[in-house]
Each structure stands twice: as C-alpha cells, then as structure tokens.
Tab-separated table of C-alpha atoms and ligand atoms in Angstrom:
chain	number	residue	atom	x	y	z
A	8	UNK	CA	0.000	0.000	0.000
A	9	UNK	CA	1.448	3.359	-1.153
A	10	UNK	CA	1.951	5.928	1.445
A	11	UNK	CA	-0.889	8.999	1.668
A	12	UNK	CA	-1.829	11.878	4.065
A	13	UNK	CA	-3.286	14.915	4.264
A	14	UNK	CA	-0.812	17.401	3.062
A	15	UNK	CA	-3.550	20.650	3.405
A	16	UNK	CA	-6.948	20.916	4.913
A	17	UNK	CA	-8.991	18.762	2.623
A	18	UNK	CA	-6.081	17.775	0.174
A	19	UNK	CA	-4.987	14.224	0.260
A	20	UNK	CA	-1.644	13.047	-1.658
A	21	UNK	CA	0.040	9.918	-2.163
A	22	UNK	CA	-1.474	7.092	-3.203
A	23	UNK	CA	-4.078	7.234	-6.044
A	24	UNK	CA	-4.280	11.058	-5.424
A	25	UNK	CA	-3.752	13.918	-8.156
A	26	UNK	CA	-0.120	14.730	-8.154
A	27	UNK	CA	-0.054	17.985	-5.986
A	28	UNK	CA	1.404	20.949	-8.052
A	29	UNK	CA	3.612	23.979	-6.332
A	30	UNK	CA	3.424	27.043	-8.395
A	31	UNK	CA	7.146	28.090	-6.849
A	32	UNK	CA	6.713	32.191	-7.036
A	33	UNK	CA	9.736	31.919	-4.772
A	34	UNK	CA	12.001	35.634	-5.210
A	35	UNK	CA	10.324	35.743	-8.975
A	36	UNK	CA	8.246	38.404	-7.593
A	37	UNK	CA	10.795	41.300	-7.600
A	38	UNK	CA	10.067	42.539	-4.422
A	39	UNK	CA	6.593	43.714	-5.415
A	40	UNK	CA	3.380	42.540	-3.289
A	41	UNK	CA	0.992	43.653	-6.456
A	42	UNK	CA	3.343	41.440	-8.863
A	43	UNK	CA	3.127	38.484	-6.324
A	44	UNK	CA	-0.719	38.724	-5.758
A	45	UNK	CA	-1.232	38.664	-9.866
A	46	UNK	CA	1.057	35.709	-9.905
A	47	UNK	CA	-1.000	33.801	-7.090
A	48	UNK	CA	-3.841	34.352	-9.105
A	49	UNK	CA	-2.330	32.991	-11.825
A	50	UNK	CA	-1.177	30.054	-10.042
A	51	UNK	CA	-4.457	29.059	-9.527
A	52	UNK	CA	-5.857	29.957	-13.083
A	53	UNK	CA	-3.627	27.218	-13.728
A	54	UNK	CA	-4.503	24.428	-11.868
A	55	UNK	CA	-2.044	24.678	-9.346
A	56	UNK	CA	-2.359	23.277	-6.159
A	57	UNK	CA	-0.094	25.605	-4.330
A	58	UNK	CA	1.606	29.380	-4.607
A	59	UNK	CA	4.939	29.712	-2.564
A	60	UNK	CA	7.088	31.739	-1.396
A	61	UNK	CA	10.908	31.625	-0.151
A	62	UNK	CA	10.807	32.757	3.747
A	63	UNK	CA	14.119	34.205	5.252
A	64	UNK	CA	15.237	36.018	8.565
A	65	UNK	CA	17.832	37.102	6.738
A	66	UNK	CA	20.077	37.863	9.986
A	67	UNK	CA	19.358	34.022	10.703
A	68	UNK	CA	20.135	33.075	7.759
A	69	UNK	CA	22.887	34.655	6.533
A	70	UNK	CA	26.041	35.195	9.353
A	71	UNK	CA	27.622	39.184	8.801
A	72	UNK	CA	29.694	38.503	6.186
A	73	UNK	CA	27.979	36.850	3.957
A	74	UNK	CA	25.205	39.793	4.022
A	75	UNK	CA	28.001	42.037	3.186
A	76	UNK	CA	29.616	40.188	0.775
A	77	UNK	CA	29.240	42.607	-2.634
A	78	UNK	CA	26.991	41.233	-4.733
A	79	UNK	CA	28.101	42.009	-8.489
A	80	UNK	CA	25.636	40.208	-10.457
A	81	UNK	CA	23.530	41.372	-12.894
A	82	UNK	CA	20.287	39.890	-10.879
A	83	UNK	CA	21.458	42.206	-7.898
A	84	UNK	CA	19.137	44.236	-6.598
A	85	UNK	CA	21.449	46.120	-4.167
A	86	UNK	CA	25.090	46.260	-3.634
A	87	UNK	CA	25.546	43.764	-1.151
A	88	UNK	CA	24.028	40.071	-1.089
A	89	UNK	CA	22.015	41.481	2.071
A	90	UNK	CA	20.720	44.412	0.644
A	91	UNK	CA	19.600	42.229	-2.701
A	92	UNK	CA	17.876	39.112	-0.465
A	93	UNK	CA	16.293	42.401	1.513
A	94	UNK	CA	14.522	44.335	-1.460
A	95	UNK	CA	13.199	40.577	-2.287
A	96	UNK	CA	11.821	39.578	1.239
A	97	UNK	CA	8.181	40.180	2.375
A	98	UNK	CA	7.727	41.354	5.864
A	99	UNK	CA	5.963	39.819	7.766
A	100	UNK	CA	2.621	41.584	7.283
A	101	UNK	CA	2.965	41.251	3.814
A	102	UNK	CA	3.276	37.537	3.992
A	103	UNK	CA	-0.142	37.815	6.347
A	104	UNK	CA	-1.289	39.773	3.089
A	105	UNK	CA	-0.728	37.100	0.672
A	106	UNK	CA	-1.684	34.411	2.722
A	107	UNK	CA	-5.376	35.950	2.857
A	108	UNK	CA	-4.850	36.863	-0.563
A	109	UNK	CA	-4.187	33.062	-1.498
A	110	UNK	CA	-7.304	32.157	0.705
A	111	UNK	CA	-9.638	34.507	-1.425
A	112	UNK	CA	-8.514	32.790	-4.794
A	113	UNK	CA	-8.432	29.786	-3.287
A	114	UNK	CA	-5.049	28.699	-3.647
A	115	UNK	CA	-3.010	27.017	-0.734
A	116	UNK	CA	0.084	29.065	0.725
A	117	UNK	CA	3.089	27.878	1.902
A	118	UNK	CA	6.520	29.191	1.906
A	119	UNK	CA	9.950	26.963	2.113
A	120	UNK	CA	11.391	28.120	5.687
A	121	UNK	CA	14.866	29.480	4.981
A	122	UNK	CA	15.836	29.458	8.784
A	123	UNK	CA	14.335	28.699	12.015
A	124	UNK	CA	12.498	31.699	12.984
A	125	UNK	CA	11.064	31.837	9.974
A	126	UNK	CA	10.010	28.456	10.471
A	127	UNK	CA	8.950	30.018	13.414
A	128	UNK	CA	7.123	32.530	11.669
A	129	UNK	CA	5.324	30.370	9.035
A	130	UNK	CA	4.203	27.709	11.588
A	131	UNK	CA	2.990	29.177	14.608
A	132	UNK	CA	2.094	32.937	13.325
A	133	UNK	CA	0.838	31.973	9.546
A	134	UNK	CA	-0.019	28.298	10.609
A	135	UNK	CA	0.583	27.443	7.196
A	136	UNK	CA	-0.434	23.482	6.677
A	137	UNK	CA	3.434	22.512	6.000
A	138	UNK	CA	6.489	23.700	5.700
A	139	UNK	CA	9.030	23.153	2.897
A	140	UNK	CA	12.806	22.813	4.184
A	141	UNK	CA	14.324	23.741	0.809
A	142	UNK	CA	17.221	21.981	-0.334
A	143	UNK	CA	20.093	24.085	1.270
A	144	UNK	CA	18.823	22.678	5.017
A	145	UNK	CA	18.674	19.274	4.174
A	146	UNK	CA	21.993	18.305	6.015
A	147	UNK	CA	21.112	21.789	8.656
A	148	UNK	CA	20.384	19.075	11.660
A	149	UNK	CA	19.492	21.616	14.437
A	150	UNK	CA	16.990	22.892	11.566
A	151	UNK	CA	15.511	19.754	11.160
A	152	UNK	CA	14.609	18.813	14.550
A	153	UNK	CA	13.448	22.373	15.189
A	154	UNK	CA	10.981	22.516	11.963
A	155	UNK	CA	9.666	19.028	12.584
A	156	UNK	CA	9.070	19.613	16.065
A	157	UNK	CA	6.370	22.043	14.896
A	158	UNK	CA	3.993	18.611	13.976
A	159	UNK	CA	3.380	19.961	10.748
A	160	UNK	CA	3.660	18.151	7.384
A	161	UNK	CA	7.285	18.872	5.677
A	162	UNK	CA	8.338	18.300	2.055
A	163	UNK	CA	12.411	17.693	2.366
A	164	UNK	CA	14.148	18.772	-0.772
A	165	UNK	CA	17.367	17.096	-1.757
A	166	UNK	CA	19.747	19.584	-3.671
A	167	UNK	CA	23.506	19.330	-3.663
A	168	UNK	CA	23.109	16.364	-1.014
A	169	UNK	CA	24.072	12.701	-1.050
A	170	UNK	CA	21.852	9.840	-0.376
A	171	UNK	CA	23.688	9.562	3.362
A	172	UNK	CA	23.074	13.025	4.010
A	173	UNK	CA	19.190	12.276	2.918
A	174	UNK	CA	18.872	8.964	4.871
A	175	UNK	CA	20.392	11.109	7.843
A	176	UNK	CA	18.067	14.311	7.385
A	177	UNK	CA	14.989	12.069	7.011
A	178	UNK	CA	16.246	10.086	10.090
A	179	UNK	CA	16.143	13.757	12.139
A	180	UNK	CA	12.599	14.742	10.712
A	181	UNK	CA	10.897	10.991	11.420
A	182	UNK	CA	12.719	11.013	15.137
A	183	UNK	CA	11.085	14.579	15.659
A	184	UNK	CA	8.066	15.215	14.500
A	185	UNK	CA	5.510	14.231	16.914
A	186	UNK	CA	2.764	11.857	15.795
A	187	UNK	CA	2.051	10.832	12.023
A	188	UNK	CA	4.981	11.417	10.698
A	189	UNK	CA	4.203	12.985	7.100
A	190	UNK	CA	6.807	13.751	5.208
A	191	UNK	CA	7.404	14.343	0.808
A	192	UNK	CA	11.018	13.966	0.053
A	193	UNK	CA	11.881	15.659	-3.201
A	194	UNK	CA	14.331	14.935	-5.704
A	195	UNK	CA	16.118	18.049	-6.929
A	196	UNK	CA	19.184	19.171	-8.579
A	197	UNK	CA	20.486	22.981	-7.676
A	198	UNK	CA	21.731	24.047	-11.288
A	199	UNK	CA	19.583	26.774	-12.848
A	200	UNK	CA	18.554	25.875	-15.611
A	201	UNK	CA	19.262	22.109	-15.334
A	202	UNK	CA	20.436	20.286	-18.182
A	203	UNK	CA	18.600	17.196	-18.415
A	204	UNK	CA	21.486	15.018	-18.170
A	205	UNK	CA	21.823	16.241	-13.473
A	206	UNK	CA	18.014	15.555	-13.383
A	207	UNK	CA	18.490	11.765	-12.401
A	208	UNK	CA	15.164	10.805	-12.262
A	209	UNK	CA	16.103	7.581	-10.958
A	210	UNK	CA	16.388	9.108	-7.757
A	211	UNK	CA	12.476	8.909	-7.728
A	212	UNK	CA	12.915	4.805	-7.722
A	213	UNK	CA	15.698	5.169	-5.682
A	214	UNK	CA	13.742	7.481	-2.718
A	215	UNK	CA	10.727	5.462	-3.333
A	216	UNK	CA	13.169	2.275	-2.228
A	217	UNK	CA	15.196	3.559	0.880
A	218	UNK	CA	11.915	5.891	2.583
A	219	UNK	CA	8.902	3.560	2.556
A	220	UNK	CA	7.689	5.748	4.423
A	221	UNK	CA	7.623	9.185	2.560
A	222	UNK	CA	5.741	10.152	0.259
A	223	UNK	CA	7.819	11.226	-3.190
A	224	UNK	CA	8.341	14.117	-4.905
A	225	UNK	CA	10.075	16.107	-7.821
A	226	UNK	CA	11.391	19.977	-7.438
A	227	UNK	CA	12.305	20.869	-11.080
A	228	UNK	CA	14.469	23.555	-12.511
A	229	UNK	CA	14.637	22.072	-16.006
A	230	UNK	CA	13.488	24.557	-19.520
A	231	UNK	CA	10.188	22.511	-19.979
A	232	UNK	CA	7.478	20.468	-19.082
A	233	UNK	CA	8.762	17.238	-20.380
A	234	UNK	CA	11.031	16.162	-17.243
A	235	UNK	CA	8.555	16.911	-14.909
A	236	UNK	CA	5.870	14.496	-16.840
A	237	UNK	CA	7.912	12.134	-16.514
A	238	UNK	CA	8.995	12.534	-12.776
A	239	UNK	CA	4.775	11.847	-12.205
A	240	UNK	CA	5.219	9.080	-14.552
A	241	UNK	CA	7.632	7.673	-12.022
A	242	UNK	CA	5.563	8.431	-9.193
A	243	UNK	CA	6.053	11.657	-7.837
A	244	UNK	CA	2.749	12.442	-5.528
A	245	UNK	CA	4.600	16.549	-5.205
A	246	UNK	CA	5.861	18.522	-8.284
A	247	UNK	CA	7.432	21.587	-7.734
A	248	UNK	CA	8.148	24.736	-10.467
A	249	UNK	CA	9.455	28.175	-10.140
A	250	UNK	CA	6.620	30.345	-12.272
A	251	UNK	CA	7.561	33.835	-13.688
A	252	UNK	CA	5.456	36.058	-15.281
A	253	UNK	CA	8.579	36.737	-18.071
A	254	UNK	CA	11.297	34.746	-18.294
A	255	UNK	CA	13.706	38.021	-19.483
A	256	UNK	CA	13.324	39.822	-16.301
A	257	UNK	CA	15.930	40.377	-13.899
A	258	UNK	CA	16.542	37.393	-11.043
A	259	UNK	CA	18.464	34.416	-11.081
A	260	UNK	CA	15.887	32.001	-11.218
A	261	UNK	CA	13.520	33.599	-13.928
A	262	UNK	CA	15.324	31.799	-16.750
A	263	UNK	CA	14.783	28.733	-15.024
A	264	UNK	CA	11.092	28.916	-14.495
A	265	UNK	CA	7.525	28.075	-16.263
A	266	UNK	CA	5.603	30.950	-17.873
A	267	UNK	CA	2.081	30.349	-16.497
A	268	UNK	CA	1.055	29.301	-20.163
A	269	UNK	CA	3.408	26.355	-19.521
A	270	UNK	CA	2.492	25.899	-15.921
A	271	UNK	CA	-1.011	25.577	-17.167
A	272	UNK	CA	0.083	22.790	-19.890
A	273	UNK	CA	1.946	20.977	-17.085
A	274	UNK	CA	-0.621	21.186	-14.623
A	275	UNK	CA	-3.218	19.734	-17.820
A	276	UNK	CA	-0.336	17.039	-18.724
A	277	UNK	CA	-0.535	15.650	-15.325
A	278	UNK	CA	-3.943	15.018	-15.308
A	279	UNK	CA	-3.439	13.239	-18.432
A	280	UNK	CA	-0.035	11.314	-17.583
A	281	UNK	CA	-1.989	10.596	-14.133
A	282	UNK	CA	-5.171	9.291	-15.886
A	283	UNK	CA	-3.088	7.238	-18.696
A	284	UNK	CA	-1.031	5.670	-15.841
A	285	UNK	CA	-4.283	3.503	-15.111
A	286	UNK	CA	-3.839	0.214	-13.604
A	287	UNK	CA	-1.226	-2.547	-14.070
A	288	UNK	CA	-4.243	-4.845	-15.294
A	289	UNK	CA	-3.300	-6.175	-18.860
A	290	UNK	CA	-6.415	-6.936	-20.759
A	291	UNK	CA	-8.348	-6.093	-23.668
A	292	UNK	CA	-10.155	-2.415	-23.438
A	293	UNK	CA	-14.040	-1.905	-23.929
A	294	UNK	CA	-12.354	1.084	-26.376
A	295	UNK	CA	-10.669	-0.822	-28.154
A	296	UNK	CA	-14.000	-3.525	-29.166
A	297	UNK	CA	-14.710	-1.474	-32.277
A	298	UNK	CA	-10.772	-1.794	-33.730
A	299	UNK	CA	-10.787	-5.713	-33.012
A	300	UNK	CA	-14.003	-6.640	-34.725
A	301	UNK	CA	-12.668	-4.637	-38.024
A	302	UNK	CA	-8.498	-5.639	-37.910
A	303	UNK	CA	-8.682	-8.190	-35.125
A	304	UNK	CA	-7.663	-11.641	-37.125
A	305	UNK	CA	-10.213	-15.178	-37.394
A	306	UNK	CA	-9.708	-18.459	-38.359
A	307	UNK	CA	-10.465	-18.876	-42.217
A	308	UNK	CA	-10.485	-22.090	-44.520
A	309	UNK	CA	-7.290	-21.656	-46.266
A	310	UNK	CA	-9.113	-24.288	-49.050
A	311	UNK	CA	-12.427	-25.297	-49.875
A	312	UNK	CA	-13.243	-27.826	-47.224
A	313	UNK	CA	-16.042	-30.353	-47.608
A	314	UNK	CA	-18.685	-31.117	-44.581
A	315	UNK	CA	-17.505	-34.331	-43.111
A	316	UNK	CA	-13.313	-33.581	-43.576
A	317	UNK	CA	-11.179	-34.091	-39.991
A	318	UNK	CA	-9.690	-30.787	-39.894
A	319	UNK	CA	-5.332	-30.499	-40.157
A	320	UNK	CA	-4.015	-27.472	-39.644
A	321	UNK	CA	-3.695	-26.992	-43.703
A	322	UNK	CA	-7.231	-26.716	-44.068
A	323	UNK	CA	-6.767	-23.577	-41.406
A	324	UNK	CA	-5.432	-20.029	-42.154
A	325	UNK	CA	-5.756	-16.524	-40.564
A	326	UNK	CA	-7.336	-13.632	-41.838
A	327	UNK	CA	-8.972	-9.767	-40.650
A	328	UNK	CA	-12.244	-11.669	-41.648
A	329	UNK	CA	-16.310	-10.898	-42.594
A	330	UNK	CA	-17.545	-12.018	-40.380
A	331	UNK	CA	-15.259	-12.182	-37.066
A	332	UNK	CA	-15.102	-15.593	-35.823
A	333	UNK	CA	-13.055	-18.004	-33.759
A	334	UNK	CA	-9.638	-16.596	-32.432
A	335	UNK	CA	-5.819	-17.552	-33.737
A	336	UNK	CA	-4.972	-18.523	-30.426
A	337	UNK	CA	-7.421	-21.224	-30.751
A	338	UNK	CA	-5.980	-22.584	-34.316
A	339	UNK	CA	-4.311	-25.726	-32.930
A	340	UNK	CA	-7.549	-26.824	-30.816
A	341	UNK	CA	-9.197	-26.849	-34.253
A	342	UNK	CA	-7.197	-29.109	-35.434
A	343	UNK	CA	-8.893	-33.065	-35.230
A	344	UNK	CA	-12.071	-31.786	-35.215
A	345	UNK	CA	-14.275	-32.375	-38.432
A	346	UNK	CA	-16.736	-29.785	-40.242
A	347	UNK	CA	-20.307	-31.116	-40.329
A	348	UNK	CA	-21.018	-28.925	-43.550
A	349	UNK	CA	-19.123	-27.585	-45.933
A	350	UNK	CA	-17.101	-24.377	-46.155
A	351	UNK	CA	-15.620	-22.436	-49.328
A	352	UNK	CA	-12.291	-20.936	-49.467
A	353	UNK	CA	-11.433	-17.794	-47.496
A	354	UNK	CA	-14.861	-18.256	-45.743
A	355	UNK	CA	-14.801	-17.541	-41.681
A	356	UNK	CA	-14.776	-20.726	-40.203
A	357	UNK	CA	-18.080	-21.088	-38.486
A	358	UNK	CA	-18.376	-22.538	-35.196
A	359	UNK	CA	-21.356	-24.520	-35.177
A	360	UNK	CA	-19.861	-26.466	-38.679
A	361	UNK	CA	-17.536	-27.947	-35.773
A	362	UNK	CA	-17.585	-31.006	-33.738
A	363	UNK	CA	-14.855	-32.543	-31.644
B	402	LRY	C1	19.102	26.753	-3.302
B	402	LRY	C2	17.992	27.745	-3.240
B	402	LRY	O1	17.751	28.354	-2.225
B	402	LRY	N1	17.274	27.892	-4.325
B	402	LRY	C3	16.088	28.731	-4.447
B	402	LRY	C4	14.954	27.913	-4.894
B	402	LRY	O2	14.934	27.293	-5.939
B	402	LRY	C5	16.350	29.851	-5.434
B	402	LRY	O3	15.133	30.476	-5.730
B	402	LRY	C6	17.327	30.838	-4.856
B	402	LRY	O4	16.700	31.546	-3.813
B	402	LRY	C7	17.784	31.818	-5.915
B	402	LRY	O5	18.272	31.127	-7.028
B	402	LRY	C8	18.843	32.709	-5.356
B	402	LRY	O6	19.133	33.720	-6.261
B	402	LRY	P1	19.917	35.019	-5.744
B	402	LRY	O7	21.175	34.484	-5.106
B	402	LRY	O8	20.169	35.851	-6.949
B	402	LRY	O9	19.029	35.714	-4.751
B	403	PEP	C1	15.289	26.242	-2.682
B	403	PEP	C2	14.076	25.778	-2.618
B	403	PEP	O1	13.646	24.637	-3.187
B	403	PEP	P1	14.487	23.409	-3.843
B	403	PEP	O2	15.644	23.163	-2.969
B	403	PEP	O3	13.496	22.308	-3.886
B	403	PEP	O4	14.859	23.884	-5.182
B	403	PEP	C3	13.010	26.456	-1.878
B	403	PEP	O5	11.927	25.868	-1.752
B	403	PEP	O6	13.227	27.580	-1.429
C-alpha cells in the first residue's frame, strides 16, 4: 500500500491522489506585493495546487559577512548580497497579506522556511499546513529537529546532497516530528537551468526504495514540461516549479522557471499522464471492441473444405475476416475436429460447422 496523508486541509496526496502541483513564485516576484498577488492568481488559473514563497530572517540566515559580501551580479538588486535578499523579502505583514490573498482565490500558501524563525514565523504565526525545508537545510540538523518539532507536514528537498546526508536528514525529521509522521522527500538538482542530463530521475525509484515511508516528490528547474511528466510518470505524488510572469526579467531564477502558459500545460499534462497511468491490469479495453471486430484476425479455410473432412491445420489459415469468428490462439484446438457442412475458401470458419 502506497503511502498517503493529508498534506492541506482537505487535500490528500500519495497514493491514487492527483499529483499535488507547487506554483514556486519563490524571489520571482521582484520585491513587489501587487506582482506576487497577480502571480498567485495565476497560479491558480492554472490548476495549481499551491503558490509559494521563499521565507528568510535574513540575519538568521545569513552570518555578517555573507550579508556584506558585494553582490556584483547582474540579478542584484542592491550592492551587497544582504541588501539584494532584503529588497526581495516580504515582511511579515505582507506575507499575512498574501496568505489571505491566497485564501480569497483559493489557492493554498506555503513558503519553504529558509531558517528557524522563519520556520517560526510560518508555523505558529501563519499556521501554514506545511512547511518546505528547501534543499540548502537538508543536512542543517538543528533545523531539522526544530521545523519538525512544529507537527506539521514537511516536504524535504534534496539539492547538492548525497543519499547519506538524505537517509540522515529524514532520520532527524521521522525522530522529531511528533505523531504521524508525514513527510514528501523531493528529488532536486540545484543548477539553474538544469540540463537534463543532473536531473536523475532515478532518484524517484531510488527514494521510493530507501523511505517507505515518505511520500515522493520532484522539485524541477529544467526549460520545460517534459522532465517533470515524466517525474509523475515515475511516481512523484509533489511537483514543484518556479513560475515567472517573463522569463527576461531580472533574477536568477527567472530563466529557469515556467511561464504560467506552460504551468497551465503541465498542470493539464498531469492530469493526463496521471489518468493514462491507469492500472497494471493487462487486458483487452471496452475502447478498443470497435478496432478488433474490423483488424482483429479469425480463423479462415485456407481451401475449400467439404462437410464431413477431420480438420489439419492446412485446411486452417488466418485472416482480418467478414464475419469475425473463432480466435488464432485457438488454431491448434481446431485441429482433429471435423466440419459437419461444408465451407468455401477464405470463408470464416463457423463454429457450429464444428464437432470434436
Ligand atoms: C538553493 C535555493 O535556495 N534555491 C532557491 C529555490 O529554488 C532559489 O530560488 C534561490 O533563492 C535563488 O536562485 C537565489 O538567487 P539570488 O542568489 O540571486 O538571490
Ligand atoms: C530552494 C528551494 O527549493 P528546492 O531546494 O526544492 O529547489 C526552496 O523551496 O526555497
């Protein structure tokens, strides 16, 4: 039995569930609340399951130094690393803002929790229904046991870790979060964009194998919906995507992200991959009836055969035939058995000219 919970008030995944899609609006927002309400509303236009956002206490985060490092790039939005992560993070009554905001459109909101206070934050001020420990705190232990200790459902991503380091961060989360333990464990590569060839979607199979337990999921940031269709055809119950509203703006991850034209088409896909998936029963279609009886093959005389002749498997041959009659895979019980009338060339071979 696959594992399942309930991920969000009312939303089941795992198991025979719809694949639960994150619109990822992450920093893609450029500091503006009105650009990151239109993209929630977007989100959900979509078919996403989920808008979220990238949470940060920046001075918990980041130590001194690495807020002051200079920050040349062109995606900076100040001088300094912590003057750029600044301009892109909500306060905190902004995040209250979009969280209602999400509720109206009826979206879910969640935000990956970059540190511990703002796991603090997210869980006991937003009570969000989960928290996402994004892939740079997978191997942050003290991080782990705090977040989980909140009893909430966490997705784990797995970014620039190794499978120890993921057996050892799911270890912490399991030991510490009180009661059901429901946990999604994403496979993710950091590279933005990622060339197909780091995706390792085997990891899926892999996950699946060595946490029973967990539920699976993919966090993408592949050009594309094609990797991501396939990480559901693999089994991932969670698929995340970083959404922009133009891929040319500035940011470092806008390159890397779905237009909500191809969020859309991914969030459609699923559904179909999902539905096409079916069952692993192998047998012959009600849909497919109409086919059979027109190219589906018969027994046919392969000679004229007069009534009374004891049947060898030169009298027999196998045709598309008018009209449909007994099955190929039956040829060789025909064989002994003797026609009680008799039956031209080419004609169907008709059952009731037949006895044993
Ligand atoms: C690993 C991780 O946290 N990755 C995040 C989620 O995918 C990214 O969105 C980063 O926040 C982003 O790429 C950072 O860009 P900059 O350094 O320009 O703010
Ligand atoms: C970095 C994040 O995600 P991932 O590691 O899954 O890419 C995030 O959720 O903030």
């Amino acid at each position: 039995m696959s594992v399942e919970f309930e991920l969000a008030p009312g939303r089941m995944v795992g198991g025979d569930h719809p694949c639960f899609v994150v619109a990822e609006i992450g920093q893609n927002h450029q500091g503006d609340i009105n650009i990151a309400k239109e993209m929630i509303k977007k989100a959900k236009e979509a078919g996403a399951d989920a808008a979220k956002f990238q949470k940060s206490e920046l001075t918990r985060r980041f130590n001194r130094a690495a807020l002051a490092r200079p920050y040349t790039s062109p995606n900076a939005w100040g001088p300094t690393y912590g003057e750029h992560k600044q301009h892109l993070e909500f306060s905190h009554d902004q995040y209250k803002e979009l969280q209602a905001y999400a509720k109206q459109q009826g979206i879910y909101f969640f935000a990956s929790a970059m540190d511990e206070k703002a796991a603090d934050f997210l869980a006991d001020e937003l009570d969000v229904p989960f928290i996402k420990v994004a892939s740079a705190d997978a191997n942050n232990l003290p991080y782990l046991k705090h977040t989980a200790s909140k009893g909430k459902p966490m997705i784990l991503s797995s970014g620039m870790q190794s499978m120890g380091i993921m057996e050892r961060a799911v270890g912490t989360v399991t030991e510490n979060m009180p009661g059901e333990k429901r946990l999604v464990v994403m496979q993710c590569t950091s590279t933005y964009p990622l060339p197909p060839a780091d995706v390792h979607l085997r990891c899926i199979n892999l996950f699946k194998e060595k946490f029973p337990h967990a539920i699976i999921g993919y966090s993408g940031h592949e050009s594309g919906i094609a990797i991501s269709l396939a990480a559901v055809s693999l089994g991932a119950k969670v698929v995340e995507r970083h959404v922009t509203l133009d891929k040319s703006w500035k940011g470092s991850d806008h390159a890397a992200s779905l237009t909500f034209d191809e969020l859309k088409d991914l969030c459609d896909n699923i559904r179909i991959v999902e539905t096409a998936l079916g069952k692993p029963i192998k047998e012959p279609r009600p849909s497919e009836q109409g086919l059979f009886k027109k190219l589906g093959k018969s027994v046919v005389a392969a000679c004229a055969i007069p009534a009374g002749t004891k049947l060898t498997i030169d009298h027999l041959s196998v045709k598309a035939a008018e009209p449909f009659g007994i099955p190929p895979d039956q040829i060789y019980e025909l064989v002994g058995q003797t026609v009680t009338k008799a039956i031209e060339e080419d004609a169907t071979i008709p059952k009731e000219a037949l006895a044993a």
